[in-house]
JSON list of C-alpha atoms in Angstrom, two decimals:
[
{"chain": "A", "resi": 1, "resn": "UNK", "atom": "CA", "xyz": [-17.43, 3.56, -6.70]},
{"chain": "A", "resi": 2, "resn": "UNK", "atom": "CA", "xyz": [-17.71, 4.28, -3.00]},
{"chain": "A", "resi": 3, "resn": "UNK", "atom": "CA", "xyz": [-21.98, 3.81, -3.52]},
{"chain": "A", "resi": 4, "resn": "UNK", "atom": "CA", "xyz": [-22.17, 0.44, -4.44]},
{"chain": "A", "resi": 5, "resn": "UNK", "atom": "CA", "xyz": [-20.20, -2.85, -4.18]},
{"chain": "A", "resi": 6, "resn": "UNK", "atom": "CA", "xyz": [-17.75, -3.20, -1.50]},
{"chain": "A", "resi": 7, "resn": "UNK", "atom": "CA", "xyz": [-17.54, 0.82, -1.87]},
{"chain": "A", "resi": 8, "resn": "UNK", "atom": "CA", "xyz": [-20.52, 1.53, -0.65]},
{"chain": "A", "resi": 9, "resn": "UNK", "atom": "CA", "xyz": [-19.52, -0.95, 2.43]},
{"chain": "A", "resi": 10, "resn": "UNK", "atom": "CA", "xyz": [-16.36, 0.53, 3.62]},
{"chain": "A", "resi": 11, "resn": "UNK", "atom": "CA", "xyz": [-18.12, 4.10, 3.17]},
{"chain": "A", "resi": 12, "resn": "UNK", "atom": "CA", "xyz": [-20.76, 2.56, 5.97]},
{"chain": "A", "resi": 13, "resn": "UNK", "atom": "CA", "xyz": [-18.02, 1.04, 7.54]},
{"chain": "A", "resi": 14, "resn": "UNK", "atom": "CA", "xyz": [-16.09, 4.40, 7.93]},
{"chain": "A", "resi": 15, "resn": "UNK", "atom": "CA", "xyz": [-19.09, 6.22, 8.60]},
{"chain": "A", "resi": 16, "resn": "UNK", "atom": "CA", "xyz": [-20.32, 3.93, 11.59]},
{"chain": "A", "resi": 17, "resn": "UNK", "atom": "CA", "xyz": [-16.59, 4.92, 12.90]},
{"chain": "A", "resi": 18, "resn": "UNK", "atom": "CA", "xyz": [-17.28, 8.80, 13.19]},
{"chain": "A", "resi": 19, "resn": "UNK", "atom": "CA", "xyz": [-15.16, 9.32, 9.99]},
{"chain": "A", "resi": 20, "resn": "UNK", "atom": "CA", "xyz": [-15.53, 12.08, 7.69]},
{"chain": "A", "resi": 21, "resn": "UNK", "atom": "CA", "xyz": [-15.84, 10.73, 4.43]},
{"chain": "A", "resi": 22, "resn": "UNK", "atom": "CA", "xyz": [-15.99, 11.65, 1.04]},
{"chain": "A", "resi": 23, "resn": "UNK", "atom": "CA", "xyz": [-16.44, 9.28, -1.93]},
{"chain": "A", "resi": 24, "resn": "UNK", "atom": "CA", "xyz": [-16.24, 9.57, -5.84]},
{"chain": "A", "resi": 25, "resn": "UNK", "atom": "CA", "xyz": [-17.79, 7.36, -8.29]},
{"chain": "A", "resi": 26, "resn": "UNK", "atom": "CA", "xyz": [-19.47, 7.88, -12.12]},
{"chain": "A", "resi": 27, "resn": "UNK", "atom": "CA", "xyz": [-23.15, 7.10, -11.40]},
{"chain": "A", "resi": 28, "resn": "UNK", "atom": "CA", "xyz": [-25.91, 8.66, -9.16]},
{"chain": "A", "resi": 29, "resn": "UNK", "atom": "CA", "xyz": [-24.97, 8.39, -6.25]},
{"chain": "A", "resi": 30, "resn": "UNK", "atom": "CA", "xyz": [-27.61, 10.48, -3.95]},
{"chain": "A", "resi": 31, "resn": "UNK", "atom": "CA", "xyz": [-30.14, 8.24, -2.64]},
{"chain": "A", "resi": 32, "resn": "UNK", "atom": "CA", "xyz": [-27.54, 6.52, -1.64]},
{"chain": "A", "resi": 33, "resn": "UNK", "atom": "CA", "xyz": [-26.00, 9.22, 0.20]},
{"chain": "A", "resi": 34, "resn": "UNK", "atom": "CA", "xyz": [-29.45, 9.48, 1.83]},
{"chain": "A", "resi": 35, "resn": "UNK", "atom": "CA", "xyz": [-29.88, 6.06, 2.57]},
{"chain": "A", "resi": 36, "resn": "UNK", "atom": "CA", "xyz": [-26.19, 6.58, 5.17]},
{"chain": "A", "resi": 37, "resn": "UNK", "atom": "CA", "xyz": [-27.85, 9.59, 6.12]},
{"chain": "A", "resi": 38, "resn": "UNK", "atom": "CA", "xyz": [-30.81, 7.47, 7.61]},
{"chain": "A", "resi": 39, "resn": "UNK", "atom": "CA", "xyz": [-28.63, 5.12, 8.64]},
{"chain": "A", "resi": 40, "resn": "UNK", "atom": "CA", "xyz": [-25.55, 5.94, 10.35]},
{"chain": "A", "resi": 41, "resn": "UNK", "atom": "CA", "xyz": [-26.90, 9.58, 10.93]},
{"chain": "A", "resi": 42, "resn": "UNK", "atom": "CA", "xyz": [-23.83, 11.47, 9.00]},
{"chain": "A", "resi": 43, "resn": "UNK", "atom": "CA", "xyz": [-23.70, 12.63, 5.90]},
{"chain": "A", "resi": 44, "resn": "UNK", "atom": "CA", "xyz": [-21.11, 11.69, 3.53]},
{"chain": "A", "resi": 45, "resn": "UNK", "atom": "CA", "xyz": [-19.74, 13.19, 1.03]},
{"chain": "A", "resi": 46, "resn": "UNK", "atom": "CA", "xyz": [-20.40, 12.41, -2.82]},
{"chain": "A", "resi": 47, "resn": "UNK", "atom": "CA", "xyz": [-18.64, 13.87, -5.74]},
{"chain": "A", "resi": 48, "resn": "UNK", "atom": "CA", "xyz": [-19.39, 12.90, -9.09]},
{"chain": "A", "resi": 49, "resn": "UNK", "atom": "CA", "xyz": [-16.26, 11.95, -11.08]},
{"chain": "A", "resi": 50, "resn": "UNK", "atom": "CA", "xyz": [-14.92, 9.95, -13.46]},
{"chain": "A", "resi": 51, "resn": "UNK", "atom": "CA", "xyz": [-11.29, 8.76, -11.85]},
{"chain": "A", "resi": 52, "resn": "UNK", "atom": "CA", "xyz": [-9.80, 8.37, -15.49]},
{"chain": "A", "resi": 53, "resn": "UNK", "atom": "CA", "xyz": [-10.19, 11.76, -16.12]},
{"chain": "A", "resi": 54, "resn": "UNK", "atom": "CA", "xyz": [-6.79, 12.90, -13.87]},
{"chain": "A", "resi": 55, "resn": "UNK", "atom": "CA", "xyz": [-7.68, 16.38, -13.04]},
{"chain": "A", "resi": 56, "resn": "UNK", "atom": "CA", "xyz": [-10.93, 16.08, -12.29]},
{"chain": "A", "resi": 57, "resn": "UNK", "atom": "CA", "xyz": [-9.98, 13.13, -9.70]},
{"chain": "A", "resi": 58, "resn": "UNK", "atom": "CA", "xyz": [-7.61, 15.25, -8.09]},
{"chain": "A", "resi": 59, "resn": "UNK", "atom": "CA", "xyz": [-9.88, 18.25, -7.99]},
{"chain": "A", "resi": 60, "resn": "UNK", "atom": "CA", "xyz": [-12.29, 15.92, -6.24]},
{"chain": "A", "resi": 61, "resn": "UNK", "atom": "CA", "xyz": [-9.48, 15.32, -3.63]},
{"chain": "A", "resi": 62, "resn": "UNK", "atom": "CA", "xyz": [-9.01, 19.30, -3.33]},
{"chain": "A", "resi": 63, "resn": "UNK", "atom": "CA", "xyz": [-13.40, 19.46, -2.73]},
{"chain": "A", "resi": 64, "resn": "UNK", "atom": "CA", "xyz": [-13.18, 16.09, -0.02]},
{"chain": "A", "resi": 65, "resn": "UNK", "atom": "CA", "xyz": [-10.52, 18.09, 2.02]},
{"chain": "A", "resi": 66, "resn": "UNK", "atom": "CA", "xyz": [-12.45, 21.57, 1.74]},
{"chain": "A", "resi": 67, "resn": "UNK", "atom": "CA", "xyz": [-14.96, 19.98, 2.95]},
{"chain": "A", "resi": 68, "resn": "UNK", "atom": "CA", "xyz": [-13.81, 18.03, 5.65]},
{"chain": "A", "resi": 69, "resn": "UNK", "atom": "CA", "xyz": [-10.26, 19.39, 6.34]},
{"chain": "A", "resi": 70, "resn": "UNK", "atom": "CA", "xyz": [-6.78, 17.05, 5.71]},
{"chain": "A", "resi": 71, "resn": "UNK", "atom": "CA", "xyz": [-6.92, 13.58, 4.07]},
{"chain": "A", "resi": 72, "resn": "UNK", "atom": "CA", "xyz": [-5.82, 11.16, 6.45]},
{"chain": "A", "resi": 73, "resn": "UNK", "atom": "CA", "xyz": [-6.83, 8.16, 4.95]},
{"chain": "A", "resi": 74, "resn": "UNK", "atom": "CA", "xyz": [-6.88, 7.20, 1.41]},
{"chain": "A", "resi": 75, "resn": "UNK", "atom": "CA", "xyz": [-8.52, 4.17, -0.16]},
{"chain": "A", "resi": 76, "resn": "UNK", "atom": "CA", "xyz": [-8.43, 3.13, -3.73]},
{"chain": "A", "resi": 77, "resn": "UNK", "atom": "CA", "xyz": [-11.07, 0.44, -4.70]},
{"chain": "A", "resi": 78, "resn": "UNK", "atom": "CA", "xyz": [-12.48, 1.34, -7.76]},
{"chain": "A", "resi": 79, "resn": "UNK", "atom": "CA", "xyz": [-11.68, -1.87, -10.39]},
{"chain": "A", "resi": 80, "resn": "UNK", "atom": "CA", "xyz": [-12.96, -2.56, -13.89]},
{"chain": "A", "resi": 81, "resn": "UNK", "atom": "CA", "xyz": [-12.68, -6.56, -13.98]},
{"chain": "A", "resi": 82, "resn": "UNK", "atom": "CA", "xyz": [-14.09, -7.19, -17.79]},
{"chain": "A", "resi": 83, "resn": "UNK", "atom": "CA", "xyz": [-13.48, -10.45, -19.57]},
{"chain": "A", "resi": 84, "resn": "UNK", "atom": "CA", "xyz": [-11.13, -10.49, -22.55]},
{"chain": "A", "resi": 85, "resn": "UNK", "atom": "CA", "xyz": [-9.43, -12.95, -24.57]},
{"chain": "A", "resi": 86, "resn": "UNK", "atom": "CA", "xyz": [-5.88, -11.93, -24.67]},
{"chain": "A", "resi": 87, "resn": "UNK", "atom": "CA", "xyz": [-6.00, -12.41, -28.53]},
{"chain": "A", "resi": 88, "resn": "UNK", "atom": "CA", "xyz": [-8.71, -10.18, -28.95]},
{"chain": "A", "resi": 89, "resn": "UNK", "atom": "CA", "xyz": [-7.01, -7.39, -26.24]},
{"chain": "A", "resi": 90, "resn": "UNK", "atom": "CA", "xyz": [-6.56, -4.15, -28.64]},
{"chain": "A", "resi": 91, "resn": "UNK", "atom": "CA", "xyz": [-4.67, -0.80, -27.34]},
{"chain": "A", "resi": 92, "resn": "UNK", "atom": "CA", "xyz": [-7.46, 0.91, -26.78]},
{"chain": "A", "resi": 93, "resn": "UNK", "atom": "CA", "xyz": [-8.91, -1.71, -24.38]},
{"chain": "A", "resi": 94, "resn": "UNK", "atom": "CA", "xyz": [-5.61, -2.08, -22.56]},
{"chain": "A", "resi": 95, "resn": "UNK", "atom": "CA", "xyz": [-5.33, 1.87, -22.20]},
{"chain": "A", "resi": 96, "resn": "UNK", "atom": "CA", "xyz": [-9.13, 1.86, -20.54]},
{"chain": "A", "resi": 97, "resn": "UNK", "atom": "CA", "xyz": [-8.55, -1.08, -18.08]},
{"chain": "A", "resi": 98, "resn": "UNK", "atom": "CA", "xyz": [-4.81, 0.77, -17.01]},
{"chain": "A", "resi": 99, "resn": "UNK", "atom": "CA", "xyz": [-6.29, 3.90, -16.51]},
{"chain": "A", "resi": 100, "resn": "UNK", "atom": "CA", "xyz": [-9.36, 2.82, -14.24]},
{"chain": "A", "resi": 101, "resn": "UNK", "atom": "CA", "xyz": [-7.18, 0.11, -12.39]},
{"chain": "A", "resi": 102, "resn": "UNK", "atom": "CA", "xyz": [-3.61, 1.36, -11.75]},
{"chain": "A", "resi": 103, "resn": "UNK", "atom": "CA", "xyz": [-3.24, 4.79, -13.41]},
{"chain": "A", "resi": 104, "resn": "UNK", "atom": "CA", "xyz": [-6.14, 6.54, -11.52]},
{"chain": "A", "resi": 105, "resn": "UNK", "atom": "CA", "xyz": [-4.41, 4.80, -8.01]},
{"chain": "A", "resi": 106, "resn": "UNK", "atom": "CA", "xyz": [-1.36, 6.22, -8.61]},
{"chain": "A", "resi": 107, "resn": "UNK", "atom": "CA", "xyz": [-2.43, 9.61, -9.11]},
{"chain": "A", "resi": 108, "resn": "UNK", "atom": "CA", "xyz": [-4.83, 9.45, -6.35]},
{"chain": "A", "resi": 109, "resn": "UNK", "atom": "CA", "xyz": [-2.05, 8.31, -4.11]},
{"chain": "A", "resi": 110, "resn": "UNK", "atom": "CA", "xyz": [0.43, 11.50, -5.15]},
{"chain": "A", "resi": 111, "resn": "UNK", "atom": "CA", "xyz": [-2.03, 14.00, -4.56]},
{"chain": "A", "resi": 112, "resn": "UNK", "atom": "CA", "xyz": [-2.57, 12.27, -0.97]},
{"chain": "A", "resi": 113, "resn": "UNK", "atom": "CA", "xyz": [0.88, 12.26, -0.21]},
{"chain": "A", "resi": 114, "resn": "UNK", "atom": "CA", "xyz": [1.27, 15.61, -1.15]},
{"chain": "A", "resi": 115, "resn": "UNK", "atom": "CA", "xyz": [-0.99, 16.86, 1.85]},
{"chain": "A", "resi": 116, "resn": "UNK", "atom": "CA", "xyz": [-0.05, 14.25, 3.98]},
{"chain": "A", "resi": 117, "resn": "UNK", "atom": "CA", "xyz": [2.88, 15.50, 4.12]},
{"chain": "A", "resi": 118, "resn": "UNK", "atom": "CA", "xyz": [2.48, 18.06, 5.59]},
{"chain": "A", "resi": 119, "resn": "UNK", "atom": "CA", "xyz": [0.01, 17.29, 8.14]},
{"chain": "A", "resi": 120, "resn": "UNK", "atom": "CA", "xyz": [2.30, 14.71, 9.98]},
{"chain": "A", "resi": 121, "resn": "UNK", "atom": "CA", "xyz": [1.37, 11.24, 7.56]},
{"chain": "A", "resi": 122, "resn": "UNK", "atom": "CA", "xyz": [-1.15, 9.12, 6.79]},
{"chain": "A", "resi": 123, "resn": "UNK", "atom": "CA", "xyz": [-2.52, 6.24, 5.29]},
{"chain": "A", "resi": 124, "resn": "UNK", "atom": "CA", "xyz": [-2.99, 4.99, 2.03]},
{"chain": "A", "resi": 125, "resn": "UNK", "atom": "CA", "xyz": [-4.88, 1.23, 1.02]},
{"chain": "A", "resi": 126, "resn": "UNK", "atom": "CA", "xyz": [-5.00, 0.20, -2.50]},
{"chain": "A", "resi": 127, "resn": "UNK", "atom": "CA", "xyz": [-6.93, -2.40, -3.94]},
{"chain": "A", "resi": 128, "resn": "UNK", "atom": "CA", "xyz": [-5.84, -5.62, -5.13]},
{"chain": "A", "resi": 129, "resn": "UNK", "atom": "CA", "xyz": [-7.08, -8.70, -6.32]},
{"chain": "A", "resi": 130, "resn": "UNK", "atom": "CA", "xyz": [-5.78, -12.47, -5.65]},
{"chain": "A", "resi": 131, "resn": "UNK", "atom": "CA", "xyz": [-6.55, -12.88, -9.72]},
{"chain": "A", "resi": 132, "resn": "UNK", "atom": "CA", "xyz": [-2.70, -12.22, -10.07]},
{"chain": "A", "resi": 133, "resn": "UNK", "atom": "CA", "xyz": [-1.42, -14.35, -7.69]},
{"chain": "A", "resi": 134, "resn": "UNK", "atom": "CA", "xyz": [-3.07, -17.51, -9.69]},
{"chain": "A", "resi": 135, "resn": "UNK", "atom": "CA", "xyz": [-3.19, -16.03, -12.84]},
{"chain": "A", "resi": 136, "resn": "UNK", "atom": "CA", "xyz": [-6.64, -15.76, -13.85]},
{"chain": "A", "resi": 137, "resn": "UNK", "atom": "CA", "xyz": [-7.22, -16.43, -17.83]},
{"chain": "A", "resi": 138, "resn": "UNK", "atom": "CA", "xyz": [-9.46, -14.35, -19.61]},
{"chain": "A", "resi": 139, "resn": "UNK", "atom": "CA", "xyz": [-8.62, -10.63, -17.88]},
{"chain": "A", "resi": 140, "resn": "UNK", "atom": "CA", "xyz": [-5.27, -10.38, -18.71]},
{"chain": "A", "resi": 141, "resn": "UNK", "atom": "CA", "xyz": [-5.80, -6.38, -18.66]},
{"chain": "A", "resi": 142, "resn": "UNK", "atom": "CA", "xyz": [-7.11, -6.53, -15.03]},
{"chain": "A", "resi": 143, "resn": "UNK", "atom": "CA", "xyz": [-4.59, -9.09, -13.79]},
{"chain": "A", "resi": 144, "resn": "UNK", "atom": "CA", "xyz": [-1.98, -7.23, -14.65]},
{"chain": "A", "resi": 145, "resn": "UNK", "atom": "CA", "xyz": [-3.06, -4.49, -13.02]},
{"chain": "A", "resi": 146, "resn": "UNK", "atom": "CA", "xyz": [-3.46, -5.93, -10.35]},
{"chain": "A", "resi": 147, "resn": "UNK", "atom": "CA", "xyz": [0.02, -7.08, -10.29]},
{"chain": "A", "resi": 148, "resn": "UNK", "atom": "CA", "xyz": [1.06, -3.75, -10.33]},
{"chain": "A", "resi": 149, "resn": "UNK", "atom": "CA", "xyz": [-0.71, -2.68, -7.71]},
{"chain": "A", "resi": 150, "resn": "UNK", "atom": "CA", "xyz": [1.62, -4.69, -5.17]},
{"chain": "A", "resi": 151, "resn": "UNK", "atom": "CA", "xyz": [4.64, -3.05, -7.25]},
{"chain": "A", "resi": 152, "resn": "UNK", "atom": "CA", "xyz": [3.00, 0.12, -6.66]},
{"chain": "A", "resi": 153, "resn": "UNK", "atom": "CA", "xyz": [2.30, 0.04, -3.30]},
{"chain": "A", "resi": 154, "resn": "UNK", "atom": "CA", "xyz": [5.79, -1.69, -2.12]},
{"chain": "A", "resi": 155, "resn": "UNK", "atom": "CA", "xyz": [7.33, 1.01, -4.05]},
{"chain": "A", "resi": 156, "resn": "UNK", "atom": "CA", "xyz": [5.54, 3.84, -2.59]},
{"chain": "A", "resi": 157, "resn": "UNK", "atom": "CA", "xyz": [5.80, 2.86, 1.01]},
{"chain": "A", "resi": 158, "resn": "UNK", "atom": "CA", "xyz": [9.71, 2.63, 0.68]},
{"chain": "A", "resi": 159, "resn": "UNK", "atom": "CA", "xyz": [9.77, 6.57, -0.73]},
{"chain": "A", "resi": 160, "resn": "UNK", "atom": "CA", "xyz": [7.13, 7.63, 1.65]},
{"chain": "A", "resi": 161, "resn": "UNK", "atom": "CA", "xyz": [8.19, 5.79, 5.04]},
{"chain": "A", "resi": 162, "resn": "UNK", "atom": "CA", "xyz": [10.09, 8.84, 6.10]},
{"chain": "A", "resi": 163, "resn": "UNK", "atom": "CA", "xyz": [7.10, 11.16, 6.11]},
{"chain": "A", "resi": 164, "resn": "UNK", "atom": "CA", "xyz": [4.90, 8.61, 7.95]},
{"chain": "A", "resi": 165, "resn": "UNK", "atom": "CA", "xyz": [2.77, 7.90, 4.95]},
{"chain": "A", "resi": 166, "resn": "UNK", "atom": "CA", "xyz": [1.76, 4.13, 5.31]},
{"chain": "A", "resi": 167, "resn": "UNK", "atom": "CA", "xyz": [0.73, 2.22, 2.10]},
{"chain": "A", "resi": 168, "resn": "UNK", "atom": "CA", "xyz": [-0.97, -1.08, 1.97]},
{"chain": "A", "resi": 169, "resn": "UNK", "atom": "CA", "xyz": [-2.70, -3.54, 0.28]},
{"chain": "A", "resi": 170, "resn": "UNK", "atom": "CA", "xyz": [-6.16, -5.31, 0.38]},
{"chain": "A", "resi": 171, "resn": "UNK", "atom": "CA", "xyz": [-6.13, -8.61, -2.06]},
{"chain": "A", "resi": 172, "resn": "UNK", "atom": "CA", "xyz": [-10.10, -9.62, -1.77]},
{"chain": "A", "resi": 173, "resn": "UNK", "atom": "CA", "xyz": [-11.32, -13.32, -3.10]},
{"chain": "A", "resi": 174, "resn": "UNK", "atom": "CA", "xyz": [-14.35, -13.11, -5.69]},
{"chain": "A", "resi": 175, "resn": "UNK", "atom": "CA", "xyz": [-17.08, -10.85, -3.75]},
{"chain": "A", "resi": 176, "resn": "UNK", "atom": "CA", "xyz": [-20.43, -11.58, -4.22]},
{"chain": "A", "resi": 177, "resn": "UNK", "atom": "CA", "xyz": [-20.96, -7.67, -5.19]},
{"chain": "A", "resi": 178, "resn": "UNK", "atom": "CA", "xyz": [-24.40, -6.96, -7.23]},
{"chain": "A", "resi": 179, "resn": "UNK", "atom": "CA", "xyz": [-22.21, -6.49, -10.24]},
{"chain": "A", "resi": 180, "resn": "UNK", "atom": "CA", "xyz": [-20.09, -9.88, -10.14]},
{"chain": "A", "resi": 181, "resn": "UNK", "atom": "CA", "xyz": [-24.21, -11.17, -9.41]},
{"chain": "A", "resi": 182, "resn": "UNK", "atom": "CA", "xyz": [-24.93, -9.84, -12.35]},
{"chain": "A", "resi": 183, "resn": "UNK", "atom": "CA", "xyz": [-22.25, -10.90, -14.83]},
{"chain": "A", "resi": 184, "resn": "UNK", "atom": "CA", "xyz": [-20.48, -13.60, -13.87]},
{"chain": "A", "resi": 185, "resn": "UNK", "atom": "CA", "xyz": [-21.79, -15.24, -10.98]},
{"chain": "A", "resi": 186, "resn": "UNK", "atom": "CA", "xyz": [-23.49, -18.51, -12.60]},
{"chain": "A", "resi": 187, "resn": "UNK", "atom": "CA", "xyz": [-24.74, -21.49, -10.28]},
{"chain": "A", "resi": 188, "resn": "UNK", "atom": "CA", "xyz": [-21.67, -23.80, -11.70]},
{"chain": "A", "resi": 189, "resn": "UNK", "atom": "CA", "xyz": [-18.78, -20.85, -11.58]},
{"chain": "A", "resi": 190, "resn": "UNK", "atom": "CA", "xyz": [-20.28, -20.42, -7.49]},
{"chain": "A", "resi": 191, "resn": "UNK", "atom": "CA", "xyz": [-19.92, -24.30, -7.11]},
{"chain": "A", "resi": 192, "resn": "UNK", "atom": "CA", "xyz": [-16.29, -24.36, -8.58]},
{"chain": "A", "resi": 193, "resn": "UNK", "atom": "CA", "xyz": [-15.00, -21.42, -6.69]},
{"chain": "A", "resi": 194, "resn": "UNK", "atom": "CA", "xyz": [-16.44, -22.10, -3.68]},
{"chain": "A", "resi": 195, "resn": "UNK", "atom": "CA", "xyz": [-14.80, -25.58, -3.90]},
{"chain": "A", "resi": 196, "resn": "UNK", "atom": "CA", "xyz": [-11.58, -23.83, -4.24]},
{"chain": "A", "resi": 197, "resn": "UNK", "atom": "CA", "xyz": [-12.27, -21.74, -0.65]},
{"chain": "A", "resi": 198, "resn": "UNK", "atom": "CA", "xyz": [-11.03, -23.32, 2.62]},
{"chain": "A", "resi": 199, "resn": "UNK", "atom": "CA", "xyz": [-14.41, -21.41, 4.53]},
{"chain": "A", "resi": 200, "resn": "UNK", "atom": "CA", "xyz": [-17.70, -22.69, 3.25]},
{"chain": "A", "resi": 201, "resn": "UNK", "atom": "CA", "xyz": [-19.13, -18.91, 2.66]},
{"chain": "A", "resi": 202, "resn": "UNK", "atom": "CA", "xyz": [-18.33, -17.31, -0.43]},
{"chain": "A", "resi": 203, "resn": "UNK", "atom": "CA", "xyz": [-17.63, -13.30, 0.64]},
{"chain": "A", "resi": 204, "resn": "UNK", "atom": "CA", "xyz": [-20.25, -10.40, 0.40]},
{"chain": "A", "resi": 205, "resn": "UNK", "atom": "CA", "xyz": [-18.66, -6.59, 0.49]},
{"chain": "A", "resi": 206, "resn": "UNK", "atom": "CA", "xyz": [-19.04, -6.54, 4.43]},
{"chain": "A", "resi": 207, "resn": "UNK", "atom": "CA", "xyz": [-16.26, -9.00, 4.89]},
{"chain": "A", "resi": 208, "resn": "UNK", "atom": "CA", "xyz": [-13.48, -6.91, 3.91]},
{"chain": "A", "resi": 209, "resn": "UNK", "atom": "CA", "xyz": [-14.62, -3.64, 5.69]},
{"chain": "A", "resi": 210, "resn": "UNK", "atom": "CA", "xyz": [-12.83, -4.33, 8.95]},
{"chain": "A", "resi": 211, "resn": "UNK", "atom": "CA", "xyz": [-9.45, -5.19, 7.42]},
{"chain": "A", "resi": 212, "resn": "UNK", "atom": "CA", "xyz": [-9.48, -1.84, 5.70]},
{"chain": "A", "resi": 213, "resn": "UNK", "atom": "CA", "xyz": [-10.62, 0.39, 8.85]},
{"chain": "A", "resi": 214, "resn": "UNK", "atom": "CA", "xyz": [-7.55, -1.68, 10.72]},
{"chain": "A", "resi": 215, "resn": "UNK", "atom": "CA", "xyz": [-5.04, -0.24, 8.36]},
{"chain": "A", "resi": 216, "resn": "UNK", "atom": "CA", "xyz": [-6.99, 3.25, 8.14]},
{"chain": "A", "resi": 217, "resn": "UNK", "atom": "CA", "xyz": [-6.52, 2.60, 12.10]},
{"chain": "A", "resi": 218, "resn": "UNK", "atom": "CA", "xyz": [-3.56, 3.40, 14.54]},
{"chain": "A", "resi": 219, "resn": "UNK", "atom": "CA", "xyz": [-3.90, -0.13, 15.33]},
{"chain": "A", "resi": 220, "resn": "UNK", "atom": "CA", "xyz": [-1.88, -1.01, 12.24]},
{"chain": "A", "resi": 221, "resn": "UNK", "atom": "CA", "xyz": [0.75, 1.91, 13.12]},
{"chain": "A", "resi": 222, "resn": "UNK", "atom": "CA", "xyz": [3.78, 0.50, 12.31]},
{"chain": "A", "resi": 223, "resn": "UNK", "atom": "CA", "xyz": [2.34, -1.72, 9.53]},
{"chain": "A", "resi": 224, "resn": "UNK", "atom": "CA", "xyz": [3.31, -0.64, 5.69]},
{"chain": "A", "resi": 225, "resn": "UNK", "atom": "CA", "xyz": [4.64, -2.31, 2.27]},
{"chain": "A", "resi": 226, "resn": "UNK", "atom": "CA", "xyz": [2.10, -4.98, 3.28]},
{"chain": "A", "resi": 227, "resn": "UNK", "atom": "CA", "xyz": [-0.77, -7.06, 1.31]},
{"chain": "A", "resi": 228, "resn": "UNK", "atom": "CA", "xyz": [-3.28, -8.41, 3.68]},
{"chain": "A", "resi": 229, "resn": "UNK", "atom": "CA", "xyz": [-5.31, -11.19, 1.25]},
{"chain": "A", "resi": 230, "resn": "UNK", "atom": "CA", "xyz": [-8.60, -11.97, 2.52]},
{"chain": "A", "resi": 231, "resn": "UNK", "atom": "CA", "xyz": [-10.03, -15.13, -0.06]},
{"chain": "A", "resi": 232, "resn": "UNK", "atom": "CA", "xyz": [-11.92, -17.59, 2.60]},
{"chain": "A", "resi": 233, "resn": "UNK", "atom": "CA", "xyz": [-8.35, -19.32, 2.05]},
{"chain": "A", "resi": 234, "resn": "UNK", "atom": "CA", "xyz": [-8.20, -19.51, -1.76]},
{"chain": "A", "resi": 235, "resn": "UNK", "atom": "CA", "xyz": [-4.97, -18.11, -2.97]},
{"chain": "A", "resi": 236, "resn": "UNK", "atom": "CA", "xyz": [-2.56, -20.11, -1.44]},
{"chain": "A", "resi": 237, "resn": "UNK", "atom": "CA", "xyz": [-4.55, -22.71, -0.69]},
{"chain": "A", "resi": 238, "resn": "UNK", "atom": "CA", "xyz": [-6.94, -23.63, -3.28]}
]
């Protein structure tokens, strides 16, 4: 998903840095890709994949650092945040939302690690979502998920400190994305969330870009295990 959504930001975000970046995502990417090229004059990256699919994600990995030589920084952000009612929640459903939102992290982050490793560490930022942390009803799937994202990433940082592999995690508030615009982003759900949201704004994809190139950063060195949450103040707050 890094061409559209807060993907597409932190690939502009990276790019404007002088990173090398490579990006995955299901759709057509392309005139996107063109659109950076225009933009932050350098070319990034885009390999068509579907991140359920485990081989072909990692293969996609194997292309990116071809390419563009040793991963340094991984970022998981892809999310599938479909509304179910937990009664009507079959296996196959659960399966689908697992594999987009936690399975396809995890496997991202092992083949990472793998060639971090061995070029002197790294770091890794997953994804969250504050929807766990107040238990959002009607995406039980996703929430949980979500939940195990932070049990993911804890976990990981503890068996990867000693190779200098840092792993974080973002925890965004609702983000006005053209997809959450689309779907669910009525006048009177706007109202009632933004009501819930110590800062007046409600957040576009741009807002969490900086947080993420911090902990891609040697600023955030001897950061790891850690969620940052970044809600306008809603989580604990609202």
């Amino acid at each position: 998903g890094g061409g559209s959504g807060i993907g597409a930001a932190l690939t502009k975000g990276f790019l404007q840095q002088g990173a090398k970046v490579a990006f995955v995502g299901r759709s057509d990417y392309e005139p996107f890709v063109r659109d950076m090229i225009q933009t932050t004059g350098a070319h990034p990256l885009f390999i068509k994949c579907d991140i359920t699919d485990t081989d072909a994600l990692t293969a996609a990995m194997d292309k990116a650092s071809k390419t563009h030589g040793p991963i340094s920084v991984l970022v998981n952000n892809a999310a599938d945040d479909m509304r179910y009612d937990a009664l009507e929640v079959t296996p196959e459903i659960w399966d689908a939302q697992q594999a987009v939102n936690l399975k396809s992290y995890f496997f991202a982050c092992q083949h990472a690690a793998r060639r971090m490793f061995a070029h002197g560490g790294g770091s890794i930022i997953n994804f969250s979502s504050i929807s766990y942390m107040f238990g959002a009803a009607g995406m039980v799937p996703y929430v949980t998920a979500n939940a195990g994202i932070m049990g993911l990433t804890r976990a990981l940082a503890r068996e990867w400190g000693p190779y200098k592999v840092r792993v974080n995690s973002v925890a965004p508030g609702w983000v006005l994305t053209d997809k959450q615009m689309d779907k669910w982003a009525s006048p009177e759900a706007l109202e009632a969330f933004k009501a819930r949201q110590c800062l007046p704004d409600m957040m576009a994809p741009e807002d969490v870009v900086g947080t993420v190139l911090f902990l891609a950063s040697h600023a955030s060195k001897m950061m790891t295990s850690q969620m940052l949450t970044i809600d306008a103040g809603t989580a604990v707050t609202g």
